[in-house]
Coordinates of C-alpha atoms in Angstrom, one line a residue:
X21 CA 4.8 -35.3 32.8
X22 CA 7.7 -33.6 32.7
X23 CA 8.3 -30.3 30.7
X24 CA 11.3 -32.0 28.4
X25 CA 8.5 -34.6 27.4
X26 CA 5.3 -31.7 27.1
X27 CA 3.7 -32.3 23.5
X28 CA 5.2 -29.0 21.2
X29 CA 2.0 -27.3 20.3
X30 CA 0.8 -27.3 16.7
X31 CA 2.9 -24.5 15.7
X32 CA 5.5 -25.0 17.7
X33 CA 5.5 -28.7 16.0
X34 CA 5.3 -27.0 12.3
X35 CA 8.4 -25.4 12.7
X36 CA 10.2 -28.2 14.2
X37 CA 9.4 -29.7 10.8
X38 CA 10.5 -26.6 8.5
X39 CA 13.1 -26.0 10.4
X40 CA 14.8 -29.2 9.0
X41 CA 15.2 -27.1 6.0
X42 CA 18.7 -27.2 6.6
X43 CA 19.3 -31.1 5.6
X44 CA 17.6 -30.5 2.4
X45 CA 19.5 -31.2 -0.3
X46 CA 19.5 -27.7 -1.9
X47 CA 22.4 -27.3 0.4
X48 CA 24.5 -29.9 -1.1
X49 CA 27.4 -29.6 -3.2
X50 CA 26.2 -31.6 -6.1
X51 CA 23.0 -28.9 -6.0
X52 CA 25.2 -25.9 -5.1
X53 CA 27.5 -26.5 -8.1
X54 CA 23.6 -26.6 -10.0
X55 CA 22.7 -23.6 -9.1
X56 CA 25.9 -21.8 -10.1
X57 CA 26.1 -23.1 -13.2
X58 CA 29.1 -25.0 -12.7
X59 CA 28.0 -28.4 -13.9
X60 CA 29.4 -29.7 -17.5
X61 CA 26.9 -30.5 -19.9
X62 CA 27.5 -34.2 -19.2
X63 CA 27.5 -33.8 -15.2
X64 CA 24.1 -32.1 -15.5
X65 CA 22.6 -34.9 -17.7
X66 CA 24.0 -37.8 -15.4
X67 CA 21.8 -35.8 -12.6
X68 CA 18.5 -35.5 -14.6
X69 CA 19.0 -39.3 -16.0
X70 CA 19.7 -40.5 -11.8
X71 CA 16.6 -38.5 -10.5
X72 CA 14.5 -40.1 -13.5
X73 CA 14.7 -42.9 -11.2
X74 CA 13.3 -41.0 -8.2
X75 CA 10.4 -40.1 -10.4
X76 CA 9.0 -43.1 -11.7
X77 CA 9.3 -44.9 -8.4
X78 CA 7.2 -41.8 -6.7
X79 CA 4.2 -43.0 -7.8
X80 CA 4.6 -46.7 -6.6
X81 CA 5.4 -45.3 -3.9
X82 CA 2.3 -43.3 -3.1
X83 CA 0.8 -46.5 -4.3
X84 CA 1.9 -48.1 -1.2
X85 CA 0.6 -45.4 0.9
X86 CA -2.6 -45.7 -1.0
X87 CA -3.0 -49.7 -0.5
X88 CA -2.2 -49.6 3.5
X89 CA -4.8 -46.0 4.1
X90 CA -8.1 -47.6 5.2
X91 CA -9.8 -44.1 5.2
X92 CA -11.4 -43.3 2.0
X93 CA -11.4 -39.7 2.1
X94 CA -7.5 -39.4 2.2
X95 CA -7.4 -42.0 -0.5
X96 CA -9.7 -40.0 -2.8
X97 CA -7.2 -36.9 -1.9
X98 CA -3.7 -38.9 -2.3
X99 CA -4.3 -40.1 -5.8
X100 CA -4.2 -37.0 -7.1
X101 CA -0.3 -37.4 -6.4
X102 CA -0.4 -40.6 -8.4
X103 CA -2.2 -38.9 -11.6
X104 CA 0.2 -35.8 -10.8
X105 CA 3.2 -38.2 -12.0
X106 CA 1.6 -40.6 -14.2
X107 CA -0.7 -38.5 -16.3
X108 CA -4.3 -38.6 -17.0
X109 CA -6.1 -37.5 -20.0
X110 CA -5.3 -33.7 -20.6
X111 CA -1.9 -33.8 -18.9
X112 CA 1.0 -36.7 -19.9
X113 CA 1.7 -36.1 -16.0
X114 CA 5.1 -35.4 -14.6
X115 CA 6.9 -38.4 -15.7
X116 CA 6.8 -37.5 -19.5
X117 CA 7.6 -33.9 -17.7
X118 CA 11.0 -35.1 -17.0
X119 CA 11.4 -37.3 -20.5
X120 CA 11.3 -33.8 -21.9
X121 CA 13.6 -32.4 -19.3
X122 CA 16.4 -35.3 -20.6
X123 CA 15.7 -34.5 -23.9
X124 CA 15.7 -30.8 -23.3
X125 CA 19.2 -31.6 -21.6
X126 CA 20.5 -33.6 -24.9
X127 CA 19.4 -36.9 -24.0
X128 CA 17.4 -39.5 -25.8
X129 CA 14.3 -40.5 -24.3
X130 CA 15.3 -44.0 -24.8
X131 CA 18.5 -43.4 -22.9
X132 CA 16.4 -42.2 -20.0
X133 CA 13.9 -44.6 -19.9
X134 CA 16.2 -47.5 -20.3
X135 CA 17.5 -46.7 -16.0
X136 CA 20.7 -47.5 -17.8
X137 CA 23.0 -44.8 -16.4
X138 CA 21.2 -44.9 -12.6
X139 CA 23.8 -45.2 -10.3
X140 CA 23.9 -47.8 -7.6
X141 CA 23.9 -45.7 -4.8
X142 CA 20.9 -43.6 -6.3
X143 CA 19.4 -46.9 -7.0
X144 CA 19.6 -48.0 -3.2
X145 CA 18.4 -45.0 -1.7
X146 CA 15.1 -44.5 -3.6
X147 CA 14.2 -48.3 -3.4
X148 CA 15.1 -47.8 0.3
X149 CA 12.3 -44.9 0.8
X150 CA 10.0 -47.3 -1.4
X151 CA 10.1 -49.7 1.1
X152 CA 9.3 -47.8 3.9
X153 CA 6.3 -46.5 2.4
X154 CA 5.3 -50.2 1.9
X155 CA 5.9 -51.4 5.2
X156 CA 5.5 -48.1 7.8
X157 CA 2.3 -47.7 9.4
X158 CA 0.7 -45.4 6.6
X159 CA 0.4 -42.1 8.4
X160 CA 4.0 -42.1 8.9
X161 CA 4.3 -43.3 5.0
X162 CA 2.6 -40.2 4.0
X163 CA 4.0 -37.6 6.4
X164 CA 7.8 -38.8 5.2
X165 CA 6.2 -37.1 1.7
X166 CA 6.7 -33.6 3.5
X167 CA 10.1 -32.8 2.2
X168 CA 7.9 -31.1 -0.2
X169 CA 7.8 -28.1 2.4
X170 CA 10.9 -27.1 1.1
X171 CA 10.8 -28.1 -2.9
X172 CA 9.1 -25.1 -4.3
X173 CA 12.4 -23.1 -3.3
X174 CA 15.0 -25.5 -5.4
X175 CA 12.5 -25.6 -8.2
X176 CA 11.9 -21.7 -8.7
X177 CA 15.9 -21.6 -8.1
X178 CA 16.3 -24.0 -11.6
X179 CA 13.7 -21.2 -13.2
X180 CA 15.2 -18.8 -12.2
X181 CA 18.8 -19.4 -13.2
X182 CA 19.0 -22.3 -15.8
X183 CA 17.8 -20.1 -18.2
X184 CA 20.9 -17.6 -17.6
X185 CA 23.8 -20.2 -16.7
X186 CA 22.5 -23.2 -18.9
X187 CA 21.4 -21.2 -22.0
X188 CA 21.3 -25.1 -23.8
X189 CA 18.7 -26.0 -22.1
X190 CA 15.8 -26.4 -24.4
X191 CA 12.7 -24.7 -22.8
X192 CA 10.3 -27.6 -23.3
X193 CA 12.6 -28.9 -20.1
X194 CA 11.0 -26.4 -17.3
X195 CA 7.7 -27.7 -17.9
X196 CA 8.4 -30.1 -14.5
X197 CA 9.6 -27.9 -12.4
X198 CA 6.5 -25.0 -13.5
X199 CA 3.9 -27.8 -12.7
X200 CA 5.4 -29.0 -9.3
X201 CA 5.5 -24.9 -8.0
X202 CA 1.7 -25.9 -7.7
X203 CA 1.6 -29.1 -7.2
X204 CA 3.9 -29.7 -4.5
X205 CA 2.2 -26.7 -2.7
X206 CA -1.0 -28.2 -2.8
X207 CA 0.7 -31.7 -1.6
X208 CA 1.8 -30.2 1.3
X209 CA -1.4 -28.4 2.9
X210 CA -2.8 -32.0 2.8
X211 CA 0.4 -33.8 4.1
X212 CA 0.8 -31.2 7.1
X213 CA -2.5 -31.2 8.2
X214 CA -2.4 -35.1 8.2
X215 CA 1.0 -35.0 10.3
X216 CA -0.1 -32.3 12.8
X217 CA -3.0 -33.8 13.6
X218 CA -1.7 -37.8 13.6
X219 CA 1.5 -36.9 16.3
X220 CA 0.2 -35.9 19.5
X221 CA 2.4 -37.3 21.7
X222 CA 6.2 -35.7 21.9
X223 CA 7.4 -39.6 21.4
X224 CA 5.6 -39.0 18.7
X225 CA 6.5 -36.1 16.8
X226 CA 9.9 -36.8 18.1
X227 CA 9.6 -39.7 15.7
X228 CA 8.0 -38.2 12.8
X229 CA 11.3 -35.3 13.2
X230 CA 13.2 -38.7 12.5
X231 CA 11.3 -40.0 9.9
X232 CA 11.5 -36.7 8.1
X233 CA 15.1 -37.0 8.5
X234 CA 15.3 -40.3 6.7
X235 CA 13.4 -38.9 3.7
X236 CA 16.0 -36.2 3.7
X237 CA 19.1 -38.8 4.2
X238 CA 17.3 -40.5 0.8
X239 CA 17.7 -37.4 -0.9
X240 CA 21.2 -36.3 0.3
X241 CA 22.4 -39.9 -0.5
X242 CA 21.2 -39.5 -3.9
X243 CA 23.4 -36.5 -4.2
X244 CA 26.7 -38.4 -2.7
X245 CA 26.4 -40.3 -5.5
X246 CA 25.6 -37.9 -8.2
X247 CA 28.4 -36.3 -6.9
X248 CA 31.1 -39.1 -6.3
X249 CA 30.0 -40.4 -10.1
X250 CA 30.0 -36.8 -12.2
X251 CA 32.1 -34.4 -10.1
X252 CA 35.4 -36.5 -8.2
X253 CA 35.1 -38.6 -10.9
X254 CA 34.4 -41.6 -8.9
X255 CA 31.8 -44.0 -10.1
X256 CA 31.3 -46.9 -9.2
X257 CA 34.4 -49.3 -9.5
X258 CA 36.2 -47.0 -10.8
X259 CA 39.8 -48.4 -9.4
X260 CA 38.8 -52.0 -10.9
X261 CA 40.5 -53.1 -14.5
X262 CA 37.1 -54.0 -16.3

């Protein structure tokens, strides 16, 4: 075996993985422009009412994962990401979370809930990362998850400066991204161990560096459209007489 295809060790494999940090959608535009406090009222809406849509798909998403996992033990373990989102008694789950970040934001729940301002784009991307948790072999299903190595970062970023640049903001909204500090911390011990120990060959982790990558593609997609629709002021058909 050649050196250029020698398995990266465990650690050496880790930060292969973190280091795609730098595709992570923190660093686009739509996010930037977030973080400053340079979205309009209306701009910032249209991105909590688009990533609603994320959301509710996540848990039929782990769902999938769920149905193709033979091994009990990481079934018991990966539900806990399904009650995480859908709620179980004692906590309405992080679903209703971001209901109350929309209203929080000046939206109506039933203007969230109806999906009626998800964009097309948005709409493609997440039902695209849907799919390929339905159909991949299931440990790659569940390692795509580990974008969440880099999520506690954006979410103690809107903590941290929403309150100062988006003084509107009712508080009830944080309550998502307060839970999902934890949560998502606790999702990724699990998810890493599972992905370091599943990709032993370099073909291998090779490939789970590319499926990683697709997870991150879904999220910067996401953003090309958020930005397109709210920021250039190009939605969808916007050049056709209606």
């Amino acid at each position: 075996m050649s050196a250029d295809n020698q398995p990266w060790s465990r650690d050496e494999f880790e930060a292969k993985l973190r280091g795609m940090e730098k595709f992570y959608h923190i660093h686009h535009p739509m996010h930037v422009l977030m973080n400053e406090g340079k979205l309009t009222k209306q701009q910032l809406q249209g991105w909590v009412a688009n990533r609603f849509y994320y959301q509710v798909m996540i848990p039929i998403k782990d769902a999938n994962i769920m149905a193709n996992c033979p091994d009990r033990e990481t079934r018991a373990k990966w539900v806990q990401r399904i009650l995480d989102h859908d709620g179980h008694p004692g906590d309405p789950g992080g679903i209703e979370a971001w209901i109350q970040l929309g209203i929080a934001v000046g939206m109506t729940r039933d203007e969230i809930t109806s999906l009626e301002h998800v964009l097309p784009g948005v709409r493609f991307a997440v039902d695209a990362y849907v799919n390929f948790a339905r159909r991949a072999e299931w440990h790659e299903a569940a390692s795509s998850s580990l974008t969440e190595l880099f999520a506690p970062k954006i979410h103690q970023q809107r903590l941290d400066n929403w309150p100062e640049v988006y003084p509107w903001v009712e508080q009830e909204g944080y309550i998502y991204f307060k839970k999902r500090l934890t949560e998502a911390r606790r999702d990724v011990e699990h998810g890493l161990h599972l992905t370091l120990d599943w990709y032993k060959t370099r073909e291998q982790q090779e490939r789970m560096v590319q499926i990683l990558k697709f997870k991150l593609d879904v999220l910067w997609t996401m953003a090309d459209a958020m930005y397109l629709a709210y920021v250039a002021d190009m939605p969808p058909y916007f050049n056709i007489e209606q």
